[in-house]
C-alpha positions as semicolon CSV with decimal commas, in nm:
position;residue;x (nm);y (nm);z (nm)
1;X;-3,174;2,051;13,638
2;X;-3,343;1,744;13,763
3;X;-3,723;1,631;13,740
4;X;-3,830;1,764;14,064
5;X;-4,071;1,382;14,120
6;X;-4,411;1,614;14,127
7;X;-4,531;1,343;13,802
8;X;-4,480;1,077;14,036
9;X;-4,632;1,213;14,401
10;X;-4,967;1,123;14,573
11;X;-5,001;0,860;14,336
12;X;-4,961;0,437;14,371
13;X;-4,647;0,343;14,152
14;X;-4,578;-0,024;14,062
15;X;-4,225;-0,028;13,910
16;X;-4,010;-0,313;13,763
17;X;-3,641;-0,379;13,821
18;X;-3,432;-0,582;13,631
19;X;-3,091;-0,749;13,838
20;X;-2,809;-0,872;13,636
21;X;-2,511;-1,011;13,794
22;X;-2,202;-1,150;13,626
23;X;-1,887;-1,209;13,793
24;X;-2,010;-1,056;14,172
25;X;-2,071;-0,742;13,965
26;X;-2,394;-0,646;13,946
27;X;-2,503;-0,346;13,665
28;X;-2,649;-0,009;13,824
29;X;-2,777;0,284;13,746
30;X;-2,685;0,611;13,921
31;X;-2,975;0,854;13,908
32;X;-3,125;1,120;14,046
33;X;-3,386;1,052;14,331
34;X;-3,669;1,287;14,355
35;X;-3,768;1,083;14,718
36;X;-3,415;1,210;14,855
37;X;-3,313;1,486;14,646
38;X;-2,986;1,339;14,576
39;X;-2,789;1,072;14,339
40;X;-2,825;0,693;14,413
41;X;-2,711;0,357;14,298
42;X;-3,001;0,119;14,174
43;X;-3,096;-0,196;13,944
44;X;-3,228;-0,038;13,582
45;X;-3,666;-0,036;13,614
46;X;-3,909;0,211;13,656
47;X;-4,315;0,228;13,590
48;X;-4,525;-0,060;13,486
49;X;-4,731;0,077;13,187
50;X;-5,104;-0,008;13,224
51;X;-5,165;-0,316;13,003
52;X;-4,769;-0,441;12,997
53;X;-4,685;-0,753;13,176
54;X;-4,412;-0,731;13,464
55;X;-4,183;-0,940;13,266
56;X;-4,226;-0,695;12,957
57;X;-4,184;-0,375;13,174
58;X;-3,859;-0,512;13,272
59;X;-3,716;-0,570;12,919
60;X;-3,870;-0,253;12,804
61;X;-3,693;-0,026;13,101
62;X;-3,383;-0,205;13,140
63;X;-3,385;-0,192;12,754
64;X;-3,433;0,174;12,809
65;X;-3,186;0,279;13,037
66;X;-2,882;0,047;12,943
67;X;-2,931;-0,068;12,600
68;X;-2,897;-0,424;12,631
69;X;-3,160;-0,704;12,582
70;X;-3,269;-0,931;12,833
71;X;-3,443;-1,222;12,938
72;X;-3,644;-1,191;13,259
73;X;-3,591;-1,482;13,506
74;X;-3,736;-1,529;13,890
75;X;-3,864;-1,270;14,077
76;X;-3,590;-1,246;14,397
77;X;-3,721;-0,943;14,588
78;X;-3,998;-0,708;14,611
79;X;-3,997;-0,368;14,832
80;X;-4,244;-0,162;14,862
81;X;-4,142;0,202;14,923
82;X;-4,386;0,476;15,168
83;X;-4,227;0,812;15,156
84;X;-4,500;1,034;15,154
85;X;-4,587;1,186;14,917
86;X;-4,389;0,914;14,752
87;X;-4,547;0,529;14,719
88;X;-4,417;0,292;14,541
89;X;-4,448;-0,132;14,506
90;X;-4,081;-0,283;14,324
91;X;-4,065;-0,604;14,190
92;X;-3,718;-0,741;14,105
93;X;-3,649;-0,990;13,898
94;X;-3,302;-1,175;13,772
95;X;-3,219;-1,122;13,397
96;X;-3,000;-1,257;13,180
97;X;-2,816;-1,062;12,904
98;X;-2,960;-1,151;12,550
99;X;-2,778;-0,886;12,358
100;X;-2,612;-0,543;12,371
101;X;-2,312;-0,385;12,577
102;X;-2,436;-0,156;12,851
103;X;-2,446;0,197;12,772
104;X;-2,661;0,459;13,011
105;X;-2,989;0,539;12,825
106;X;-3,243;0,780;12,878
107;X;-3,557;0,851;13,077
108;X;-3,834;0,903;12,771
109;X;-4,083;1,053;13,044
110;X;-3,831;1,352;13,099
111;X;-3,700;1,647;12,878
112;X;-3,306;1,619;12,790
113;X;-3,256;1,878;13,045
114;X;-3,407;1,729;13,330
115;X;-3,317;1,300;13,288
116;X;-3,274;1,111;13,618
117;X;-3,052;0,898;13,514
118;X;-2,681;0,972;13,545
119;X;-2,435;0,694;13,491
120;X;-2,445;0,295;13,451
121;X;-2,156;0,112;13,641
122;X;-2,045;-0,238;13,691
123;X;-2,042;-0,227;14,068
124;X;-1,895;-0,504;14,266
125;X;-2,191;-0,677;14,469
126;X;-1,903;-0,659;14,808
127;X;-1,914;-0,231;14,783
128;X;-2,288;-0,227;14,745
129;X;-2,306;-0,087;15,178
130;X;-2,027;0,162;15,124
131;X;-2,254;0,375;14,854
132;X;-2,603;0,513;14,837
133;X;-2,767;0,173;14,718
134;X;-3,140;0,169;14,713
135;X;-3,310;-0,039;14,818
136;X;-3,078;-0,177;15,089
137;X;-3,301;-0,436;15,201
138;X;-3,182;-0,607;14,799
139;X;-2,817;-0,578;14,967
140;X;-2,832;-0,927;15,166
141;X;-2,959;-1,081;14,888
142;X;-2,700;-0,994;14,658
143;X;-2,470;-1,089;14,898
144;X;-2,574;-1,449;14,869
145;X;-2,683;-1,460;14,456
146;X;-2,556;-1,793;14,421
147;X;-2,841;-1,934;14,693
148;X;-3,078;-1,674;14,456
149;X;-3,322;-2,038;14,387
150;X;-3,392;-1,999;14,749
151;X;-3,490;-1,682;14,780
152;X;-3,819;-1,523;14,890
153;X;-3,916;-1,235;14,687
154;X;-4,179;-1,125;14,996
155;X;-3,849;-1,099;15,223
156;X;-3,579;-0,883;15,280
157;X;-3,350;-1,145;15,324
């Protein structure tokens, strides 16, 4: 059983995402999406807690849902997300491992029997289209990490 998303409708939801790339791998989570009501691949984030910087949200849920440490770096992309009843503002930002060896964590704002997330996976960045990757406007991006100084977070590509 799965959180059904009813904590998270008709309300404004800023999340953080962390991206970390090594080798044209990049690390995702596989979870449970309450907007589509069915597994998909993503960067580790979620909710912004009132008071918490972005770059602190981003250690604390990437912390959270792989176990490994990081260091926040530039903010590459931001997509903001209107599914009604679903709304959501993403900010995604390059990180650097400080510490740890990925292992899939938990959600702490669900019950054991209904967690989101699913698996953690070292995906290669060229097999991001081929799966259910959200968001895919991140996918272009990826594609060209090594430009990543030149990126603008405000655009898709």
């Amino acid at each position: 059983m799965f959180a059904d998303g009813s904590s998270y409708r008709q309300q404004l939801r800023l999340r953080v995402c962390g991206i970390l790339v090594i080798d044209g791998r990049i690390l995702v989570a596989r979870l449970h999406s309450p907007i589509v009501d069915k597994p998909i691949w993503t960067p580790p984030g979620g909710g912004l807690t009132f008071g918490e910087s972005l770059a602190q949200g981003v250690r604390r849920e990437f912390f959270q849902e792989t176990g490994v440490e990081v260091s926040v770096g530039q903010l590459v992309h931001i997509n903001e997300m209107i599914e009604p009843p679903f709304h959501a503002v993403e900010f995604y930002f390059e990180v650097h491992r400080e510490s740890g060896e990925p292992a899939l964590g938990h959600d702490p704002e669900h019950p054991a029997d209904q967690q989101l997330l699913q698996d953690l996976q070292w995906i290669p960045i060229d097999k991001l289209p081929s799966l259910d990757f959200f968001p895919q406007s991140l996918i272009s991006k990826l594609q060209r990490w090594e430009q990543r100084s030149d990126f603008n977070p405000y655009k898709s590509s």
